mmCIF file of C-alpha atoms and ligand atoms in Angstrom:
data_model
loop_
_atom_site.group_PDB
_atom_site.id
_atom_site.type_symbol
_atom_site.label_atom_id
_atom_site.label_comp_id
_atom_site.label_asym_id
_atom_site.label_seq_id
_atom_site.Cartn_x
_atom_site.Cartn_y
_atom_site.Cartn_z
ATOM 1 C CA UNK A 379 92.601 -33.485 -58.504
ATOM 2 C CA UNK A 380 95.938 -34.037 -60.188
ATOM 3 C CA UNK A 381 99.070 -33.237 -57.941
ATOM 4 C CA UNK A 382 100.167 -30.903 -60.735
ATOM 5 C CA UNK A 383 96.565 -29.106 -60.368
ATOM 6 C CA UNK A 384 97.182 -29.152 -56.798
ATOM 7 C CA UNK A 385 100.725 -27.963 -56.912
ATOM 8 C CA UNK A 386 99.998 -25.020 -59.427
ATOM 9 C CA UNK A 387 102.477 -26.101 -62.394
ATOM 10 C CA UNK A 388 101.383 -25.291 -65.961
ATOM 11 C CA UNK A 389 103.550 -26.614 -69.087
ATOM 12 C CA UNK A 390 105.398 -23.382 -71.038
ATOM 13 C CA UNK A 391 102.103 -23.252 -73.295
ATOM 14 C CA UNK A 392 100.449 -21.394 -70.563
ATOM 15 C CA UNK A 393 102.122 -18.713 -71.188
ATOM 16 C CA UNK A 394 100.717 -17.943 -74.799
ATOM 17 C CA UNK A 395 97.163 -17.775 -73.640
ATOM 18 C CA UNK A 396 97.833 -15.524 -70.575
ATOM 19 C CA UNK A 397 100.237 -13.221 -72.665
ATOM 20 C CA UNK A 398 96.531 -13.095 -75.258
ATOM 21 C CA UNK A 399 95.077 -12.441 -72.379
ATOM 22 C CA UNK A 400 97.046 -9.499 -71.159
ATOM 23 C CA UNK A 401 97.481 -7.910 -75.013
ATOM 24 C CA UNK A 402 93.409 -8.056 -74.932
ATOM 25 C CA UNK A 403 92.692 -6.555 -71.910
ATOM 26 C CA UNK A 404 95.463 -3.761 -72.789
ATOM 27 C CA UNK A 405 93.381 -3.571 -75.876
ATOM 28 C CA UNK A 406 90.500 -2.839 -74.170
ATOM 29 C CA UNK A 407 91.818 -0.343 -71.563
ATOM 30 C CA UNK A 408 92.822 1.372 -74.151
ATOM 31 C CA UNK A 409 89.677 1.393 -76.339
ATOM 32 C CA UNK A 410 87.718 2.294 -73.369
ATOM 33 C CA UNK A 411 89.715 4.340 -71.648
ATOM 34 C CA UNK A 412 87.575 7.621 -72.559
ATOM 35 C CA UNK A 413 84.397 6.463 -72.486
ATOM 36 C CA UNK A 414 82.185 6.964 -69.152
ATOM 37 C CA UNK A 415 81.631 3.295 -69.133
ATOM 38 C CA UNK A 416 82.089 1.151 -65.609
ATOM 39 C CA UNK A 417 84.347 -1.389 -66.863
ATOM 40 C CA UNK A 418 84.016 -4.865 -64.874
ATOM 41 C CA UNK A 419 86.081 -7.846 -65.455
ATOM 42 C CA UNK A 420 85.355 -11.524 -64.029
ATOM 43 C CA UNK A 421 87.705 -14.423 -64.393
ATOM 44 C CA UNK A 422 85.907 -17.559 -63.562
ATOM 45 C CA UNK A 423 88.498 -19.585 -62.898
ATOM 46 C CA UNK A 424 90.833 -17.336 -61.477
ATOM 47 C CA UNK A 425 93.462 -19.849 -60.083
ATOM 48 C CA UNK A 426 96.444 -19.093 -58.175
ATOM 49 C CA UNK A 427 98.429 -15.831 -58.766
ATOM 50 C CA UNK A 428 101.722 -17.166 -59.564
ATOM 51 C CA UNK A 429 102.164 -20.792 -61.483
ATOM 52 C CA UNK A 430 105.447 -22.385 -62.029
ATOM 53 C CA UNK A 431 106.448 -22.967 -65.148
ATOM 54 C CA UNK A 432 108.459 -26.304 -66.136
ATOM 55 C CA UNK A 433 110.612 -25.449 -68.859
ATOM 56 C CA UNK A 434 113.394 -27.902 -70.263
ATOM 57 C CA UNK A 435 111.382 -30.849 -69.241
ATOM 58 C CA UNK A 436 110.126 -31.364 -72.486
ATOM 59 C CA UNK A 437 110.615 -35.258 -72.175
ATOM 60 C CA UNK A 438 107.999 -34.976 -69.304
ATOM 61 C CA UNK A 439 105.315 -33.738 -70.719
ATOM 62 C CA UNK A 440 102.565 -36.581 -71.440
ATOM 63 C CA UNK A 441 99.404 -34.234 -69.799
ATOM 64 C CA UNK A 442 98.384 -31.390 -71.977
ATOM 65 C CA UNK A 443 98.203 -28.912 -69.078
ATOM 66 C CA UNK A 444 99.607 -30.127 -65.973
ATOM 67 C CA UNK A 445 100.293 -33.810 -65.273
ATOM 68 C CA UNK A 446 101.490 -35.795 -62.530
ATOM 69 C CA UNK A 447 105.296 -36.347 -62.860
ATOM 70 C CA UNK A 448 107.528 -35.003 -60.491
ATOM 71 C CA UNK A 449 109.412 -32.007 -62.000
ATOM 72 C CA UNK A 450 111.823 -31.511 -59.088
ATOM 73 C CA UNK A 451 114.463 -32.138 -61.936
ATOM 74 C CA UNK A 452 112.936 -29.347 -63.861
ATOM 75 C CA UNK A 453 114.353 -26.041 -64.236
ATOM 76 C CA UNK A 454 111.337 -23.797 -63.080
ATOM 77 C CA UNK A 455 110.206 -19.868 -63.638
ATOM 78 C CA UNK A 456 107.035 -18.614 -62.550
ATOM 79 C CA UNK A 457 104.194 -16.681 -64.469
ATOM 80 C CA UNK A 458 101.562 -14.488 -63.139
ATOM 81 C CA UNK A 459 97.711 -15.754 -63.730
ATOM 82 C CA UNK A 460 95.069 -13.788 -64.786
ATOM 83 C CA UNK A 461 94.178 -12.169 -61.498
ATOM 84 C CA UNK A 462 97.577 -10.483 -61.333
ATOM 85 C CA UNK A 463 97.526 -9.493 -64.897
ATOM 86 C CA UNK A 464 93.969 -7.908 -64.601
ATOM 87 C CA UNK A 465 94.668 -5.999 -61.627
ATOM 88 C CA UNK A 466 97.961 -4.702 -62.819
ATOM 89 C CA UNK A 467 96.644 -3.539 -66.623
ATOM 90 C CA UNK A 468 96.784 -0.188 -67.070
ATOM 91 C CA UNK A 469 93.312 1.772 -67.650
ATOM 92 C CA UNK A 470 91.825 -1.587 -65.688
ATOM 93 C CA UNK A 471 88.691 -2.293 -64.293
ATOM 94 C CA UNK A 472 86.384 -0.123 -61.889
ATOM 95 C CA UNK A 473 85.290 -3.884 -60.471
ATOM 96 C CA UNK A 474 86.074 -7.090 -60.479
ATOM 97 C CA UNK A 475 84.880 -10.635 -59.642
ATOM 98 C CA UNK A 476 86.983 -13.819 -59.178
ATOM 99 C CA UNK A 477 85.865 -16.830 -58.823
ATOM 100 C CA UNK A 478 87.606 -20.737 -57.926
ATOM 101 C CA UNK A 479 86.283 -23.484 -56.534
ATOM 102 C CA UNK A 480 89.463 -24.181 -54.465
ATOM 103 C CA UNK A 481 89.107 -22.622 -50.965
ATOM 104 C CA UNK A 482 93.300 -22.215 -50.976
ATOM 105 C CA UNK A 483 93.266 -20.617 -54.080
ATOM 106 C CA UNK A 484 90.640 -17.845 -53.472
ATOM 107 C CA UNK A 485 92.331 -17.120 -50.003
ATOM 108 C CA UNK A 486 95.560 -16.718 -51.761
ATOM 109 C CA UNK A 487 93.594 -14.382 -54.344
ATOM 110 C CA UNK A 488 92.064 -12.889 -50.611
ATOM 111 C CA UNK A 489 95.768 -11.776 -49.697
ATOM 112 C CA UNK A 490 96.228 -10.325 -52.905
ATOM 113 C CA UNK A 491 93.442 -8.043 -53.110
ATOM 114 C CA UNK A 492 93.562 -7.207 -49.479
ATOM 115 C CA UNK A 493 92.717 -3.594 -49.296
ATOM 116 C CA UNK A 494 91.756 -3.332 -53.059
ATOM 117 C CA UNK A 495 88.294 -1.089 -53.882
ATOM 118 C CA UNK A 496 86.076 -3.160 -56.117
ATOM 119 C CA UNK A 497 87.361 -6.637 -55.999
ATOM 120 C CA UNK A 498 85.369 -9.469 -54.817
ATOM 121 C CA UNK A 499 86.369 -13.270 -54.315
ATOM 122 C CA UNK A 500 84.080 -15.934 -53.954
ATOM 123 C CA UNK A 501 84.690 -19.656 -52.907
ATOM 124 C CA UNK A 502 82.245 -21.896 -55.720
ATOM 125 C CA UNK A 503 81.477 -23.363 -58.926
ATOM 126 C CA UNK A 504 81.768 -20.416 -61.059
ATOM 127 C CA UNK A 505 78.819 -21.400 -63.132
ATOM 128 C CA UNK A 506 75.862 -20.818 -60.704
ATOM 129 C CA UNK A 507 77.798 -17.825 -59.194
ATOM 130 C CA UNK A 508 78.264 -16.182 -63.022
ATOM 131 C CA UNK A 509 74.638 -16.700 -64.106
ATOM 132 C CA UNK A 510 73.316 -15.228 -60.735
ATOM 133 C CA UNK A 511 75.345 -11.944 -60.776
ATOM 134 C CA UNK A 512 74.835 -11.300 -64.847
ATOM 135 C CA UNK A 513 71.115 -9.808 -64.785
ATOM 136 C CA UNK A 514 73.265 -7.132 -62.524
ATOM 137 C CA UNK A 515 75.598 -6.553 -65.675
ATOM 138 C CA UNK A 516 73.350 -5.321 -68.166
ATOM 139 C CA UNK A 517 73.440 -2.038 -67.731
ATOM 140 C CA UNK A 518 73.789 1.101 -70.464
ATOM 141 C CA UNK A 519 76.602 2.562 -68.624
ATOM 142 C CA UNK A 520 78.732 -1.174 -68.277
ATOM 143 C CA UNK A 521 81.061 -2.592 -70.398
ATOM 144 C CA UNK A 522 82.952 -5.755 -69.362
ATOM 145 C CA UNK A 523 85.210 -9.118 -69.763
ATOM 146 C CA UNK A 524 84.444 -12.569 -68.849
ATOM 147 C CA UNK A 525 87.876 -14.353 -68.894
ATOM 148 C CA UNK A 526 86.585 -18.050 -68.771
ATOM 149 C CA UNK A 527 89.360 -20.773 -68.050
ATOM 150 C CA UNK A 528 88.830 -24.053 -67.320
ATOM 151 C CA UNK A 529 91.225 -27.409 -67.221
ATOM 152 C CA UNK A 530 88.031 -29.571 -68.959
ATOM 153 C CA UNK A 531 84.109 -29.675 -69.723
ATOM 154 C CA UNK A 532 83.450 -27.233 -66.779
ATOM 155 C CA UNK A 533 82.311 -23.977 -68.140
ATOM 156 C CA UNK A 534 78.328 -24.731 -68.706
ATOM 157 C CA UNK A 535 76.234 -23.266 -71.888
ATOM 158 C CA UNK A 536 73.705 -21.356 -69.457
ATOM 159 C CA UNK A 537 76.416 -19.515 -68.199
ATOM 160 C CA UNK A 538 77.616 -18.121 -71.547
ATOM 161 C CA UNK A 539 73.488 -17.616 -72.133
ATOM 162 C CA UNK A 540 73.838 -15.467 -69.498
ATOM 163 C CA UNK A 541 76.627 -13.652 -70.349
ATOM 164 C CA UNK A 542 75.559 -13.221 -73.982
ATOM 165 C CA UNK A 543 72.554 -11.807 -72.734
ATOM 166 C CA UNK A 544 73.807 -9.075 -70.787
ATOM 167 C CA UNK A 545 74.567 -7.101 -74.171
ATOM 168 C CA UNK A 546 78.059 -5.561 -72.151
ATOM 169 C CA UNK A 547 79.800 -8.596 -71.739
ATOM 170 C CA UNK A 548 82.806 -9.930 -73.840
ATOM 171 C CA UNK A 549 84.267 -13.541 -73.404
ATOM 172 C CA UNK A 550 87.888 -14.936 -73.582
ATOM 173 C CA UNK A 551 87.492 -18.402 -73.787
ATOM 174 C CA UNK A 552 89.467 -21.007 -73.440
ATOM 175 C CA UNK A 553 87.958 -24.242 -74.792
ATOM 176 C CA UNK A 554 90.401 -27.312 -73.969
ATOM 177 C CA UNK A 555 88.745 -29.512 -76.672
ATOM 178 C CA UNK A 556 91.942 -30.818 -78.241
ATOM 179 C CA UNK A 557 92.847 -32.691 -75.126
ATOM 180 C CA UNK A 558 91.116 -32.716 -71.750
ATOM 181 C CA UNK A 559 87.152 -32.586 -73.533
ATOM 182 C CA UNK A 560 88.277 -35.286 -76.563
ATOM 183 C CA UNK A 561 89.463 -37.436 -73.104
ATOM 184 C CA UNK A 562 86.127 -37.674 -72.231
ATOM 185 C CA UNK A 563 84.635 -38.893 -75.499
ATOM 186 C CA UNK A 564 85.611 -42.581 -75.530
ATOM 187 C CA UNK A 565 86.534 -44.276 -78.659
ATOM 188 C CA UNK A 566 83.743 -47.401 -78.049
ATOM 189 C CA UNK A 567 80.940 -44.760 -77.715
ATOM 190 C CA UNK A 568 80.176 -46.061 -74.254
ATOM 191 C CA UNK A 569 80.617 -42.563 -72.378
ATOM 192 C CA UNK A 570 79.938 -42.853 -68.697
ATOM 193 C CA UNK A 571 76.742 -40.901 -67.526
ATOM 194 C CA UNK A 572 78.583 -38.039 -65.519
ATOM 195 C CA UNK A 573 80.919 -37.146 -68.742
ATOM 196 C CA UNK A 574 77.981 -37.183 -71.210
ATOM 197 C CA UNK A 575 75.939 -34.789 -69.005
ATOM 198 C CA UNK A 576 79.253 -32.720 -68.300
ATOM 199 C CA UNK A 577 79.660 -32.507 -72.225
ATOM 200 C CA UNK A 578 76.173 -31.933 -72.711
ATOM 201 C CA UNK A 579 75.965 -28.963 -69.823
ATOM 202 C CA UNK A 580 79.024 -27.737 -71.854
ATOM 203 C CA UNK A 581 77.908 -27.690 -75.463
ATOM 204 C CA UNK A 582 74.460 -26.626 -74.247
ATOM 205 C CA UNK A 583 73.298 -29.549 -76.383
ATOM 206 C CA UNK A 584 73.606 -33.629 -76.993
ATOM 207 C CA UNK A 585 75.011 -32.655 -80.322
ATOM 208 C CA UNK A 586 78.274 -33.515 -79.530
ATOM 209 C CA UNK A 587 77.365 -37.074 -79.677
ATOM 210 C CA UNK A 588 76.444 -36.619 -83.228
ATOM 211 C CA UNK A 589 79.795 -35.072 -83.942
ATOM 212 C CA UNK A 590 81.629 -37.241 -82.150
ATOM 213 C CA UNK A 591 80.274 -40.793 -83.401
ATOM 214 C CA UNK A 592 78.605 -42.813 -86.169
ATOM 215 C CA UNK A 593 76.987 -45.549 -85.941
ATOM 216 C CA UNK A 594 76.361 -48.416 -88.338
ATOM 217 C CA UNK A 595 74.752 -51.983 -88.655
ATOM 218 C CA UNK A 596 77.420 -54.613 -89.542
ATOM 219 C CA UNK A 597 76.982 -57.512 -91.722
ATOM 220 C CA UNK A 598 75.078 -59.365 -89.301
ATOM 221 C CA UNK A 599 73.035 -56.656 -87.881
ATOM 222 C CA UNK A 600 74.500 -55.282 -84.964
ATOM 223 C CA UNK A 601 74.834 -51.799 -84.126
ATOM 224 C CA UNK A 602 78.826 -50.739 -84.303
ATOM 225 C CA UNK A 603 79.750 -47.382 -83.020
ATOM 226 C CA UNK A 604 82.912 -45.577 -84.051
ATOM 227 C CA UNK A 605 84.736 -42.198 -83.160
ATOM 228 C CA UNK A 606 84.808 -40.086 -86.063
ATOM 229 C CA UNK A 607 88.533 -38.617 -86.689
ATOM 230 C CA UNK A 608 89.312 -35.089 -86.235
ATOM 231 C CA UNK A 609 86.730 -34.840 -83.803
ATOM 232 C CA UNK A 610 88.259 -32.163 -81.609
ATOM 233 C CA UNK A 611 87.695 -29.904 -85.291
ATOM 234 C CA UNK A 612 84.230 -30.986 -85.301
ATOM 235 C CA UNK A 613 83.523 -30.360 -81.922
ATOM 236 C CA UNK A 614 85.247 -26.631 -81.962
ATOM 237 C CA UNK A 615 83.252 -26.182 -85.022
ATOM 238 C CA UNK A 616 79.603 -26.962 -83.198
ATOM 239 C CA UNK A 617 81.058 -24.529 -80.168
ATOM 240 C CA UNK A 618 82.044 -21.718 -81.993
ATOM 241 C CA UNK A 619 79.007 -22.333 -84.607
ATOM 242 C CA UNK A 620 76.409 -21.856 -80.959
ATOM 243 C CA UNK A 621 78.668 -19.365 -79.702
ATOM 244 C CA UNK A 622 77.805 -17.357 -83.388
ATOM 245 C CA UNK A 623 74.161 -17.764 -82.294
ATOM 246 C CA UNK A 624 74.827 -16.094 -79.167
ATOM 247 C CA UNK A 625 77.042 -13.446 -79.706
ATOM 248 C CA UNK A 626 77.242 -10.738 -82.471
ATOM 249 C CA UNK A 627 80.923 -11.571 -83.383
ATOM 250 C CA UNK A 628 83.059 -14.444 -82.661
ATOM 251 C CA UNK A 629 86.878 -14.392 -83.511
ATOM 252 C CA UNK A 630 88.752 -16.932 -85.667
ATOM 253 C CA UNK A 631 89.983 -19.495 -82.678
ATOM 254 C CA UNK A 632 93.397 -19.240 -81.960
ATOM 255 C CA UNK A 633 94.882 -22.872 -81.553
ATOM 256 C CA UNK A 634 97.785 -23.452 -78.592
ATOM 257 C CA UNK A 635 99.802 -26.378 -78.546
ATOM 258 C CA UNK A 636 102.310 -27.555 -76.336
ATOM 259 C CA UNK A 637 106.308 -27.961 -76.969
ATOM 260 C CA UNK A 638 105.789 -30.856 -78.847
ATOM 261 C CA UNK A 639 103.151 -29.102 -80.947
ATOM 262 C CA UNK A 640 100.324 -31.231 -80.238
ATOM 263 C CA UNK A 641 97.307 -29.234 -80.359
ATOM 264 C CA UNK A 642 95.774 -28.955 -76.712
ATOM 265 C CA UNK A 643 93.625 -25.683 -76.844
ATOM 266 C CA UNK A 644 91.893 -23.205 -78.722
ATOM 267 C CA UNK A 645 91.489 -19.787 -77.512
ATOM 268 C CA UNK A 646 87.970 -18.254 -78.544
ATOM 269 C CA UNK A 647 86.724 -14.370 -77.921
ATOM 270 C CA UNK A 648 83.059 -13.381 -78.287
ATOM 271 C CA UNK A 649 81.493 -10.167 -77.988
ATOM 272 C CA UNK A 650 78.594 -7.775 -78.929
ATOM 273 C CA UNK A 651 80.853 -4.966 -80.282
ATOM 274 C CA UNK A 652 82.821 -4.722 -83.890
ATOM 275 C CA UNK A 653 85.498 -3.385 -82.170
ATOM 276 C CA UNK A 654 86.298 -6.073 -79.706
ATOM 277 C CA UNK A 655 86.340 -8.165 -82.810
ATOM 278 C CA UNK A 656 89.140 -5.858 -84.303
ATOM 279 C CA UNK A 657 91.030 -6.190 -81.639
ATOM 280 C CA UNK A 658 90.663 -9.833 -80.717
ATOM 281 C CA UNK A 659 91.662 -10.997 -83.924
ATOM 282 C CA UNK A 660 94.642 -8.736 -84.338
ATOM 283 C CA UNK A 661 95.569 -10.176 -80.969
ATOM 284 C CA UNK A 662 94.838 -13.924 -81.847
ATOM 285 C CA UNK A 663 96.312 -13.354 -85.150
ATOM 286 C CA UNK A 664 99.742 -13.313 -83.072
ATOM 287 C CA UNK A 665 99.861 -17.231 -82.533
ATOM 288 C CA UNK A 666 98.237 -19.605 -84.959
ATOM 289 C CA UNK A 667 94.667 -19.306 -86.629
ATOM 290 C CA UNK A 668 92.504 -22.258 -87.676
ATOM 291 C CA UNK A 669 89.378 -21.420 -89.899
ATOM 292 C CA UNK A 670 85.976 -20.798 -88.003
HETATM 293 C C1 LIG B 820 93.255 -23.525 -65.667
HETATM 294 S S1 LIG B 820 93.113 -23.047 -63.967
HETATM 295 C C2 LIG B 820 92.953 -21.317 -64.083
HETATM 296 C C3 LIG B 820 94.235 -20.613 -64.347
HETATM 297 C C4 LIG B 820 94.140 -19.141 -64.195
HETATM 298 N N1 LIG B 820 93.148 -18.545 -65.074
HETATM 299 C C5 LIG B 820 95.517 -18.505 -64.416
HETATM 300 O O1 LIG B 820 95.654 -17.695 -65.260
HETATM 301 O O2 LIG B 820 96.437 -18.842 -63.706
HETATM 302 C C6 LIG B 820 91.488 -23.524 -63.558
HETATM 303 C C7 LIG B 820 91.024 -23.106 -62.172
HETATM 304 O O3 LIG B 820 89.623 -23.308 -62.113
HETATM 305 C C8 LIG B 820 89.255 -23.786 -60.837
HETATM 306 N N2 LIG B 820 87.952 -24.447 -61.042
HETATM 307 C C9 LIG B 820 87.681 -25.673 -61.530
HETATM 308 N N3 LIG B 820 86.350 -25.844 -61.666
HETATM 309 C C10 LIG B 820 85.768 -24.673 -61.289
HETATM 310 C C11 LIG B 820 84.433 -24.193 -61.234
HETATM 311 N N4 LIG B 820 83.401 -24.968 -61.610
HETATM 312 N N5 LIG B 820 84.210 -22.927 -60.811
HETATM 313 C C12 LIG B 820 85.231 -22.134 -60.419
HETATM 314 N N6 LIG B 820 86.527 -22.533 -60.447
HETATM 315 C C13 LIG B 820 86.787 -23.775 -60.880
HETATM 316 C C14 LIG B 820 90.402 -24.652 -60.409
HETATM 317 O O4 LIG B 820 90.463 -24.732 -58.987
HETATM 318 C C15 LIG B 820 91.594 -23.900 -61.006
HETATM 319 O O5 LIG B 820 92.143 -23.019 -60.072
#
């Protein structure tokens, strides 16, 4: 893990996709707010509470989300993660489920919930844990957010399968193809076994490969493989494309880029209601849009 992961320090950008976040699930409090429905809300990768923030450090930012400089030069502010933000939103959630794989994390999330009806934390890959509680989410009288955040490849197709499936569940994704998933598609083709089956578990299919590469025979007959350019497009195309299969509506992706504006992210919301679709684009429509 990189000492910036460890560290809890996210670049400025951060902030745009937890601010999303927040207008959403006000949004949705909202929406729902006279409707008998039990409203859950799960954050898979729930993080710490608080992150520090570098900001005027703009000439240290090589990583897309956190990297591995020191930043004890930095000026610093803190933001509240998702966790706090759910908690706090008015008209919130009757229960909610959060999720890390890092045991210091979830005890910090432990101490904040301490005493809280209806919260639950749980030490684990998110994946397993997500597709094991979801038969329990499809329910008439349930309505509920998946907020799924991942540094890379981790968030796996089956989970979103069972997500979809539940028929109450919406999904705020955010899919860190420009950067951390591109990282993993090498440009000679030759893609170590654990990334291709990480990309593969992701996508929910080997297309990617297709996407990513094309091969040819050269004049003497060998096979040459190449990257194709703009694959980050192409692959955010195929996602949102399977994501269309699974879901009734999908929102037009909202791209985040950091300070230099390099794209790193795109922020993605699918749901099985029109009016979560209203909403998320309205809300998505506040940063910058790429076509679907
Ligand atoms: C981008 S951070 C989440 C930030 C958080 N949503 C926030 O708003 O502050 C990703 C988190 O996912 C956790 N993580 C990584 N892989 C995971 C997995 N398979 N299941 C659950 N948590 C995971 C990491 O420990 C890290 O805390």
């Amino acid at each position: 893990m990189k000492k910036g992961h460890r560290e809890n320090t996210v670049g400025p950008w951060a902030a745009a996709k937890l601010d999303a976040l927040e207008a959403y699930l006000k949004f949705y409090g909202t929406a729902l707010s006279k409707q008998p429905f039990t409203r859950v809300y799960i954050d898979a990768f729930a993080g710490a509470c608080v992150t520090k923030v570098r900001v005027n450090d703009a000439a240290s930012e090589p990583s897309p989300f956190f990297d591995d400089l020191d930043d004890t030069t930095a000026q610093a502010e803190f933001i509240l993660g998702s966790p706090v933000r759910a908690l706090s939103v008015p008209n919130g959630f009757h229960q909610h489920y959060f999720f890390d794989l890092d045991e210091t994390r979830a005890e910090t999330l432990r101490d904040l919930v301490k005493g809280k009806d209806g919260v639950k934390v749980q030490v684990g890959d998110c994946n397993p844990l997500i597709r094991q509680l979801a038969p329990s989410l499809k329910k008439r009288n349930l309505r509920g957010i998946a907020f799924l955040d991942p540094y890379g490849a981790h968030l796996e197709w089956t989970t979103l399968e069972a997500l979809a499936d539940t028929g109450t569940m919406e999904v705020v994704i955010n899919f860190p193809v420009a950067m951390a998933i591109n990282r993993l598609i090498t440009r000679s083709g030759d893609v170590p076994e654990k990334w291709s089956d990480q990309l593969t578990a992701c996508f929910g299919t080997d297309e990617w490969r297709k996407v990513a590469y094309s091969r040819e025979t050269d004049l003497f007959g060998n096979e040459v493989t190449t990257k194709n350019g703009g694959v980050a497009e192409r692959l955010l195309d195929l996602y949102v494309r399977r994501l269309k299969e699974l879901f009734a509506h999908v929102a037009t992706p909202r791209l985040i880029r950091n300070t230099r504006k390099a794209p790193l992210y795109y922020l993605l919301w699918a749901g099985p209601n029109k009016l979560g679709l209203k909403g998320a684009e309205y809300i998505l429509r506040q940063g910058e849009k790429v076509r679907a």
